[in-house]
PDB file of C-alpha atoms in Angstrom:
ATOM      1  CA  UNK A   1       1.747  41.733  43.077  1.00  0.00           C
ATOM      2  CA  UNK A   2       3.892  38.591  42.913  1.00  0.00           C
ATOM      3  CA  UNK A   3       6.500  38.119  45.506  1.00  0.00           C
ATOM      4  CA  UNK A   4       9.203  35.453  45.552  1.00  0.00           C
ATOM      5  CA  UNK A   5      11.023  34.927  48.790  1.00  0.00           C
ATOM      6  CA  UNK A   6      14.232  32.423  48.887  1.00  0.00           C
ATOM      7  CA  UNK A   7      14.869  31.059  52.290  1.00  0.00           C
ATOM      8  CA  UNK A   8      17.204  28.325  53.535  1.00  0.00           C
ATOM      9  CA  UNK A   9      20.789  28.113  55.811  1.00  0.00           C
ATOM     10  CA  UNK A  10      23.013  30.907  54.857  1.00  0.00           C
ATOM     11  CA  UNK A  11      26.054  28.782  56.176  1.00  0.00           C
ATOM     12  CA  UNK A  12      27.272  25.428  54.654  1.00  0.00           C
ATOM     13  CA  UNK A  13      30.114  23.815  55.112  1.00  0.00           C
ATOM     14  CA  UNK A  14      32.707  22.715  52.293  1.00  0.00           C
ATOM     15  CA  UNK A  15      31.825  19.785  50.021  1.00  0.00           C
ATOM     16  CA  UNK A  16      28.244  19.303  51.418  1.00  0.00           C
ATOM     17  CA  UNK A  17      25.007  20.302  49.705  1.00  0.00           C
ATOM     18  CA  UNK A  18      23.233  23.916  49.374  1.00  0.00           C
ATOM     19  CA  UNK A  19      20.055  23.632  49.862  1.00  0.00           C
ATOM     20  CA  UNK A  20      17.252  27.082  48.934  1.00  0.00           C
ATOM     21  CA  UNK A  21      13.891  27.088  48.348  1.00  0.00           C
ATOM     22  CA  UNK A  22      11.543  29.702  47.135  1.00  0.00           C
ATOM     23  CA  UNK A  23       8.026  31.054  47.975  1.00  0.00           C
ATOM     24  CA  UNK A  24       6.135  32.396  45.482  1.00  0.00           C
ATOM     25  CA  UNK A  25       3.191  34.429  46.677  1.00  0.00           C
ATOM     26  CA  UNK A  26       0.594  36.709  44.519  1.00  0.00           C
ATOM     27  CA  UNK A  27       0.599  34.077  41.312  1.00  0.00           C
ATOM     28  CA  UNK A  28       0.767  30.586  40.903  1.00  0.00           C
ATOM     29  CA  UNK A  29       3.845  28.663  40.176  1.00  0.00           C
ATOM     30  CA  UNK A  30       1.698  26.244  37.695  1.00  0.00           C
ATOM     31  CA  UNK A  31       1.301  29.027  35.530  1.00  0.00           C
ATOM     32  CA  UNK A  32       1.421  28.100  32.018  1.00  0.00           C
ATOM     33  CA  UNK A  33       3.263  31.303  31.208  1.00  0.00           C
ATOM     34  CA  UNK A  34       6.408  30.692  32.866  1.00  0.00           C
ATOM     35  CA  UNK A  35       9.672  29.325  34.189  1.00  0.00           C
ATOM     36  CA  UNK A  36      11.298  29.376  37.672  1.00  0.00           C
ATOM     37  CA  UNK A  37      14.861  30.316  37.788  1.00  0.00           C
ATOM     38  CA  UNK A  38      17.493  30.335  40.060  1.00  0.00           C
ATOM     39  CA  UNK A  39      20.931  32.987  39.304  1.00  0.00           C
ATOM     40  CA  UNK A  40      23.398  33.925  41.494  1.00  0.00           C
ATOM     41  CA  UNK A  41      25.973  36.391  42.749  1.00  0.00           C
ATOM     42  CA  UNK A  42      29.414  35.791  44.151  1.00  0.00           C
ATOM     43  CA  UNK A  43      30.988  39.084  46.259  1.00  0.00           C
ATOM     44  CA  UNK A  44      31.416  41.842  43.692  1.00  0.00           C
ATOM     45  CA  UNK A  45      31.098  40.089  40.620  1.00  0.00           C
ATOM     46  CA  UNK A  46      28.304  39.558  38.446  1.00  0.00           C
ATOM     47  CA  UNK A  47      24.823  37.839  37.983  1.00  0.00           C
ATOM     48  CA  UNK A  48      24.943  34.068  36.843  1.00  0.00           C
ATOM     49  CA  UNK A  49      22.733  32.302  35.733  1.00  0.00           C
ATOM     50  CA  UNK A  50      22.193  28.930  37.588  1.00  0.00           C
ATOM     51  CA  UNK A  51      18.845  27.054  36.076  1.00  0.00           C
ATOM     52  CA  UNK A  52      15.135  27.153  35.352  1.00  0.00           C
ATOM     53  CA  UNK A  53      12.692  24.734  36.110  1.00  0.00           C
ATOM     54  CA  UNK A  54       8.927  24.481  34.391  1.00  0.00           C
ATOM     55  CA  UNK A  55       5.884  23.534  36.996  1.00  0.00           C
ATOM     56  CA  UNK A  56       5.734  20.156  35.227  1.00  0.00           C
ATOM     57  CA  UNK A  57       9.662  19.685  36.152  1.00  0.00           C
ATOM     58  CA  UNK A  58      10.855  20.352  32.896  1.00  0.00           C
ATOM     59  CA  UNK A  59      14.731  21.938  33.749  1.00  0.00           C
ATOM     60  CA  UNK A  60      17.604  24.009  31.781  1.00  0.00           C
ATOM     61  CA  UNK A  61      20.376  24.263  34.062  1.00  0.00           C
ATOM     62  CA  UNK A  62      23.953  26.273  33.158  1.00  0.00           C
ATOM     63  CA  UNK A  63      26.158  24.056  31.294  1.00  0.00           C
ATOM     64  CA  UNK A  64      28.766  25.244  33.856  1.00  0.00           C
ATOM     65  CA  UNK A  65      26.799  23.759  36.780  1.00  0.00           C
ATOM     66  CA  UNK A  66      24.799  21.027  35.527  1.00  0.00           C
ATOM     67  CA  UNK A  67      26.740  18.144  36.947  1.00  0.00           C
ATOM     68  CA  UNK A  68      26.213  19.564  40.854  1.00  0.00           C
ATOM     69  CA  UNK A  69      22.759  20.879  40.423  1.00  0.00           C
ATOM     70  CA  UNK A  70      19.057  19.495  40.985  1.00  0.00           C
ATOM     71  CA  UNK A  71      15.985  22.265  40.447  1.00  0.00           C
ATOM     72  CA  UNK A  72      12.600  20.553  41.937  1.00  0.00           C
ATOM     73  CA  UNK A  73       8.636  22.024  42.426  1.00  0.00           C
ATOM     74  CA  UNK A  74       6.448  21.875  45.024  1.00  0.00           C
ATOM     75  CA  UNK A  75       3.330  22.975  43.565  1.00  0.00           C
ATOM     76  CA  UNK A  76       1.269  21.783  46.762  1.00  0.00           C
ATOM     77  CA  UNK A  77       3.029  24.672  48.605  1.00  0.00           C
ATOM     78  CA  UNK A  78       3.603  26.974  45.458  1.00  0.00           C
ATOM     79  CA  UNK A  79       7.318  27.091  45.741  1.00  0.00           C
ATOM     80  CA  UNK A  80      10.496  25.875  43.794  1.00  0.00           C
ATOM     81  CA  UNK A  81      14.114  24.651  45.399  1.00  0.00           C
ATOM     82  CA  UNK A  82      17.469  24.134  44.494  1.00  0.00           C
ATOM     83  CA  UNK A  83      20.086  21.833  45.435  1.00  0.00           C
ATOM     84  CA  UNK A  84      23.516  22.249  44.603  1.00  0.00           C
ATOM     85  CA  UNK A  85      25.334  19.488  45.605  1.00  0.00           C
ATOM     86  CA  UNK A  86      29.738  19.413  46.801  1.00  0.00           C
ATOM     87  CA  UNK A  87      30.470  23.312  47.641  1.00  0.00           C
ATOM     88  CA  UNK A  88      33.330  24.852  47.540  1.00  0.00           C
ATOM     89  CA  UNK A  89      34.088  28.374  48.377  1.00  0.00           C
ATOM     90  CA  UNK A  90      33.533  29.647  45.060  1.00  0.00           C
ATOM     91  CA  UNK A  91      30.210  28.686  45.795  1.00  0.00           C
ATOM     92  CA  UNK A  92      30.236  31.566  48.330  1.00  0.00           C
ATOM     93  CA  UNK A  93      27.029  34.069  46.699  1.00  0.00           C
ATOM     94  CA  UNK A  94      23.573  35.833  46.818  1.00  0.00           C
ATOM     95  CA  UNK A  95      21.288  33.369  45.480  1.00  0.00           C
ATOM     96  CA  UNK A  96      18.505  34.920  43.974  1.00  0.00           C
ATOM     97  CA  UNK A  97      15.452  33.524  42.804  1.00  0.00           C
ATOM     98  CA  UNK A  98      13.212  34.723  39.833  1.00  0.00           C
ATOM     99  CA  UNK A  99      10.573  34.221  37.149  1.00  0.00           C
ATOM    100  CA  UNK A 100      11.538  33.837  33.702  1.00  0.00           C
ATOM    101  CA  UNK A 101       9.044  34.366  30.805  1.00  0.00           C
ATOM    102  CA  UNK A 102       8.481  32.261  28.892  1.00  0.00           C
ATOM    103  CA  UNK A 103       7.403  33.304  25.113  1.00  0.00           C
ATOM    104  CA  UNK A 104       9.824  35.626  23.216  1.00  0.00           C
ATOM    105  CA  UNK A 105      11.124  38.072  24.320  1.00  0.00           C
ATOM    106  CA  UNK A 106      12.584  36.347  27.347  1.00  0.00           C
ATOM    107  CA  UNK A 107      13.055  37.959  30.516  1.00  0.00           C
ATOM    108  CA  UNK A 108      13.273  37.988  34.720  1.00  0.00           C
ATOM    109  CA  UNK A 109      10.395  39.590  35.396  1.00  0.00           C
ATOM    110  CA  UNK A 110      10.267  39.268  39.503  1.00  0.00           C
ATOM    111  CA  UNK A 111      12.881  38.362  41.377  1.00  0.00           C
ATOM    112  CA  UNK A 112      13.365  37.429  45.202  1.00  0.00           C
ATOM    113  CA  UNK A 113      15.261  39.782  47.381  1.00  0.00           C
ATOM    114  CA  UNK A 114      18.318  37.274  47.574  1.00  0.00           C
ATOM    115  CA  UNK A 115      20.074  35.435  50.557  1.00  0.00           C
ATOM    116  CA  UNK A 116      23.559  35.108  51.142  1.00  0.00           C
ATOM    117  CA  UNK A 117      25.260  31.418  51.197  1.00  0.00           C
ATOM    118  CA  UNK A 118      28.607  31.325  52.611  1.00  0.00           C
ATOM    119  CA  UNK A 119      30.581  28.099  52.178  1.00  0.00           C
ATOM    120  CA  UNK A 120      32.928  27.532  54.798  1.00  0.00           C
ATOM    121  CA  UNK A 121      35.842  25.077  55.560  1.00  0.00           C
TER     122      UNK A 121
ATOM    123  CA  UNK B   1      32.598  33.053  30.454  1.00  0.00           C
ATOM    124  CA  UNK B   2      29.545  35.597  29.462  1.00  0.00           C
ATOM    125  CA  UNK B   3      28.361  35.172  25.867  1.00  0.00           C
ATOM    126  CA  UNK B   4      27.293  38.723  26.387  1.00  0.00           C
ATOM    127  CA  UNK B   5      29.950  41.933  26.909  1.00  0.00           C
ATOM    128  CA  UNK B   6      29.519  45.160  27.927  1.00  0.00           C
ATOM    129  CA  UNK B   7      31.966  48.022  29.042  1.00  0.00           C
ATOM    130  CA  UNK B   8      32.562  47.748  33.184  1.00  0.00           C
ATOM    131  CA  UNK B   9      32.123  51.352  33.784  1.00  0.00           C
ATOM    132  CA  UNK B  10      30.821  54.723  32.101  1.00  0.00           C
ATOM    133  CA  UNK B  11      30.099  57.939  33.623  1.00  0.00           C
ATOM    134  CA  UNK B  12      27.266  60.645  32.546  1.00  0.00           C
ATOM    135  CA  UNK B  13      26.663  64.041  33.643  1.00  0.00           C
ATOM    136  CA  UNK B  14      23.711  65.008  35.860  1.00  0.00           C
ATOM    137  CA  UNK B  15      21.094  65.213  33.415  1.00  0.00           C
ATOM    138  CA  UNK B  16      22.731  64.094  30.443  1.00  0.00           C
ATOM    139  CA  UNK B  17      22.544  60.963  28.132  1.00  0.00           C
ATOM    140  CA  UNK B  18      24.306  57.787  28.487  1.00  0.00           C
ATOM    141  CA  UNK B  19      24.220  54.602  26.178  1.00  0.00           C
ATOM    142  CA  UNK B  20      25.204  51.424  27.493  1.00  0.00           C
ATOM    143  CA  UNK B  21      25.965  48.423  25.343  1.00  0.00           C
ATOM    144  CA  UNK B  22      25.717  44.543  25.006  1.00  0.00           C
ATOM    145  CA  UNK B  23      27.268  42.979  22.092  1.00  0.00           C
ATOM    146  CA  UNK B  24      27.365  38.864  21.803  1.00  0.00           C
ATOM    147  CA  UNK B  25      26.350  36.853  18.660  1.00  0.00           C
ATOM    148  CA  UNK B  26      22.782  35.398  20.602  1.00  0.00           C
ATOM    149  CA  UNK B  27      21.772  38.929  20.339  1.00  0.00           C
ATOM    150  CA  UNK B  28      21.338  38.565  15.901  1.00  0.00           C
ATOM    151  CA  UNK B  29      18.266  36.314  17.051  1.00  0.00           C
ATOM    152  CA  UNK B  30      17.011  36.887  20.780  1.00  0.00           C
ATOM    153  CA  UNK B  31      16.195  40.373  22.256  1.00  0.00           C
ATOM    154  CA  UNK B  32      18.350  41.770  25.508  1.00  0.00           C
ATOM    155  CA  UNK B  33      16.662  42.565  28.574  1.00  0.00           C
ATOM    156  CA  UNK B  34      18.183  44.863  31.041  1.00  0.00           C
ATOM    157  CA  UNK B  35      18.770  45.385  35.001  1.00  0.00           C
ATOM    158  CA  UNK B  36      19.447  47.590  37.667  1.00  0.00           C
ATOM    159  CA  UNK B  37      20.764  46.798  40.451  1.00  0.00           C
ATOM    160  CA  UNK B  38      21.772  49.275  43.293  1.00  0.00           C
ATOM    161  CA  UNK B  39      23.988  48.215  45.817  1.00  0.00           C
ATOM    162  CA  UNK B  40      22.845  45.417  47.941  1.00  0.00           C
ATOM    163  CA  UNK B  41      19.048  45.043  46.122  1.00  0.00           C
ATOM    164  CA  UNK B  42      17.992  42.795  43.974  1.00  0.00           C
ATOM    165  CA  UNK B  43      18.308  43.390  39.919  1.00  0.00           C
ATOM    166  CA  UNK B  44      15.027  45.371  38.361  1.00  0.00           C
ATOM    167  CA  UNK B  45      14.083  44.553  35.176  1.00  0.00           C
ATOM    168  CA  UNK B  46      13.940  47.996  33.267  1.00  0.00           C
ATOM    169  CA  UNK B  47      13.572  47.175  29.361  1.00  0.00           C
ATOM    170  CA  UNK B  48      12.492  43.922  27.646  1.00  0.00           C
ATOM    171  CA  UNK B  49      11.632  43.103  24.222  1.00  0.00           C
ATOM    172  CA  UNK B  50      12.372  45.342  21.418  1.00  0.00           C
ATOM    173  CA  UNK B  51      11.702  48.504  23.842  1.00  0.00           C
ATOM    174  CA  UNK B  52       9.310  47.637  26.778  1.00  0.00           C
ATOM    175  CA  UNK B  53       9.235  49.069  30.134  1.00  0.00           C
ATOM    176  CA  UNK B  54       7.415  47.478  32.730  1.00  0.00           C
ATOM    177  CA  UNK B  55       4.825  49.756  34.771  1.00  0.00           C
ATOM    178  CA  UNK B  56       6.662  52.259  37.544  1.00  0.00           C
ATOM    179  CA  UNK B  57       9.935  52.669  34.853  1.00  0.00           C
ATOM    180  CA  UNK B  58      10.693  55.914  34.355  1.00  0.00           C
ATOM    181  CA  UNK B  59      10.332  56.932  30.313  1.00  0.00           C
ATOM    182  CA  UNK B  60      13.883  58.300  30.007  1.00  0.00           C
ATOM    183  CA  UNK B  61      14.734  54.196  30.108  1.00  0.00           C
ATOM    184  CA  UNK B  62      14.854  53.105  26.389  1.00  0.00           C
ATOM    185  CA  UNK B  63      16.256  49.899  24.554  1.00  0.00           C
ATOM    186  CA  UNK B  64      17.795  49.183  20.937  1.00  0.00           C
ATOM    187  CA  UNK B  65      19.492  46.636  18.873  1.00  0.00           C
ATOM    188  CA  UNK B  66      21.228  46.294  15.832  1.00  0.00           C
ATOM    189  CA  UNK B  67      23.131  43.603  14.387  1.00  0.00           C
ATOM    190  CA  UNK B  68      25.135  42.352  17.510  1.00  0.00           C
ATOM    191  CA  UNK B  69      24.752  44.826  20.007  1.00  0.00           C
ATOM    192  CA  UNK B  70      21.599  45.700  22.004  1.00  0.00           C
ATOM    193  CA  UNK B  71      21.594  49.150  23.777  1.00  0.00           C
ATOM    194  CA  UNK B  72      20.140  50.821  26.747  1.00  0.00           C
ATOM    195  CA  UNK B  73      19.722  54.471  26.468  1.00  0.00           C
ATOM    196  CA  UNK B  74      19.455  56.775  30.087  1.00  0.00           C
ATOM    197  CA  UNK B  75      18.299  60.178  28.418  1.00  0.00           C
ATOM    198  CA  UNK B  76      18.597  62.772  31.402  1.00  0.00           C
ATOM    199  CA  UNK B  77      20.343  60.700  33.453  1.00  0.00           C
ATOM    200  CA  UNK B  78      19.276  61.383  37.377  1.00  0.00           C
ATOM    201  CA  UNK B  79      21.220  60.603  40.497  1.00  0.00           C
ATOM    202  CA  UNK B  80      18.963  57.565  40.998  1.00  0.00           C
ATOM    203  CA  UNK B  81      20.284  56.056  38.333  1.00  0.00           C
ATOM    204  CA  UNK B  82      23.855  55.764  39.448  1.00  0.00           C
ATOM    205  CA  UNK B  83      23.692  51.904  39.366  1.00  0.00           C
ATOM    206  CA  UNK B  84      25.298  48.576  37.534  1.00  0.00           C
ATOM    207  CA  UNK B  85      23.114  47.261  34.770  1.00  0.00           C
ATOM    208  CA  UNK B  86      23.273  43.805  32.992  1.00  0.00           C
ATOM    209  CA  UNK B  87      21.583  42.461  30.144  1.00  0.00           C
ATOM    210  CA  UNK B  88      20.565  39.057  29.566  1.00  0.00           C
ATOM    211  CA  UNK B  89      19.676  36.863  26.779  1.00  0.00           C
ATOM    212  CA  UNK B  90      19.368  33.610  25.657  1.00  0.00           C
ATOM    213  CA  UNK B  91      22.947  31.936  24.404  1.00  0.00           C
ATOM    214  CA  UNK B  92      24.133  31.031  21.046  1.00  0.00           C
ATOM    215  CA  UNK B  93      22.478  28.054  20.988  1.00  0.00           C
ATOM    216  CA  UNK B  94      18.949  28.793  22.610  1.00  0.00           C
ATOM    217  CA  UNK B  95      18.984  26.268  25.390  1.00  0.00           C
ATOM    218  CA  UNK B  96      20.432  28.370  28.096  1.00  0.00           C
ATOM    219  CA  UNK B  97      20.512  31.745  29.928  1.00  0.00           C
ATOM    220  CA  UNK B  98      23.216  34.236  29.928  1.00  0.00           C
ATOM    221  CA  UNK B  99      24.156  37.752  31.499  1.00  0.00           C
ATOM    222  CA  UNK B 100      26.378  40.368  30.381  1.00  0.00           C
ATOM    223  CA  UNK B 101      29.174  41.241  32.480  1.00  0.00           C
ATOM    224  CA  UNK B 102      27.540  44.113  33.716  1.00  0.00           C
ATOM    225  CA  UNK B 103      28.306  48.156  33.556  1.00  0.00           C
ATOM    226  CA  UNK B 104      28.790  50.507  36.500  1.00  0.00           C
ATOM    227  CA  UNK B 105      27.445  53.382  35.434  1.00  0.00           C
ATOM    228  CA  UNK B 106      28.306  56.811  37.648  1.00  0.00           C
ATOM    229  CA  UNK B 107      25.954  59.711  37.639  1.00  0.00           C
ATOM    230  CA  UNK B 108      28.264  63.074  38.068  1.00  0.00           C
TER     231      UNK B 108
END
């Protein structure tokens, strides 16, 4: 069973960079098959979606986002990160981590169990 | 702003049906896939395609779509279901990823 596990500080401080990666374990993240996404959750609201990344390094990232975000692999170590670069507190969200399908029809299939980023001043 | 809308809340009836919808123009080319998510879990994918459940989703889970507006159908709605669902798509365009604003649905 594939498992996806997002780690990385769950504090950061105003105007510096988040920085997550995630573990993929059970499947390989050079799988031909599929994407690597990243979507998140600010306190309440709903689930956005933040970018996807192909093994080769091929990326989509939200329009919204683009200009602060960098999506990497690591297929050495079978994960994927994400850097989102000058927080601000509506940056404040569970990050989760997930693979995307990618043939028609699209879909998260697996997704990580989330970790919460606080930005603070 | 969501390409994708759907109501924020319904209610059902122990054991009763409940349709839940997603309307947005993406949806006249791309299928909808939807989540739960309970409080404080991660979303589960419960229909993809044009009605696909993945393996350990109960059968009373079903999908649709016409024109505009894709549909998730809860026939006998249990207690376990009381939950907020999304759906999910690609955008207008193709190039990106979008989520509907999500429904809280209440099991009574």
């Amino acid at each position: 069973q594939l498992q996806l596990e997002e780690s990385g500080p769950g504090l950061v401080k105003f105007s510096e960079t988040l920085s997550l990666t995630c573990t993929v374990s059970g499947g390989s993240i050079t799988s031909s098959s599929f994407y690597w996404g990243w979507i998140r959750q600010s306190p309440g609201k709903g689930l956005e979606w933040i970018g996807n990344i192909y093994f080769s390094g091929v990326t989509y990232y939200n329009p919204s986002l683009k200009s602060r975000v960098t999506m990497s692999v690591d297929m050495s170590n079978n994960r994927f990160s994400l850097r989102l670069r000058s927080v601000t507190a509506a940056d404040t969200a569970v990050y989760y981590c997930a693979r995307w399908v990618r043939g028609a029809p699209y879909y998260f299939d697996f997704w990580g169990q989330g970790t919460l980023v606080t930005v603070s001043s | 702003s969501s390409e994708l809308t759907q109501d924020p809340a319904v209610s059902v009836a122990l054991g009763h049906t409940v349709r839940i919808t997603c309307q947005g123009d993406s949806l006249r080319t791309f299928y909808a896939s939807w989540y739960q998510q309970k409080p404080g879990q991660a979303p589960v994918l419960v229909i993809y395609g044009k009605n696909n459940r993945p393996s350990g989703i109960p059968d009373r889970f079903s999908g649709s779509s016409s024109g505009n507006t894709a549909s998730l159908t809860i026939t006998g709605a249990q207690a376990e279901d009381e939950a907020d669902y999304y759906c999910n798509s690609r955008d207008s365009s193709g190039q990106n990823i979008v989520f509907g604003t999500g429904t809280k649905v209440t099991v009574l």
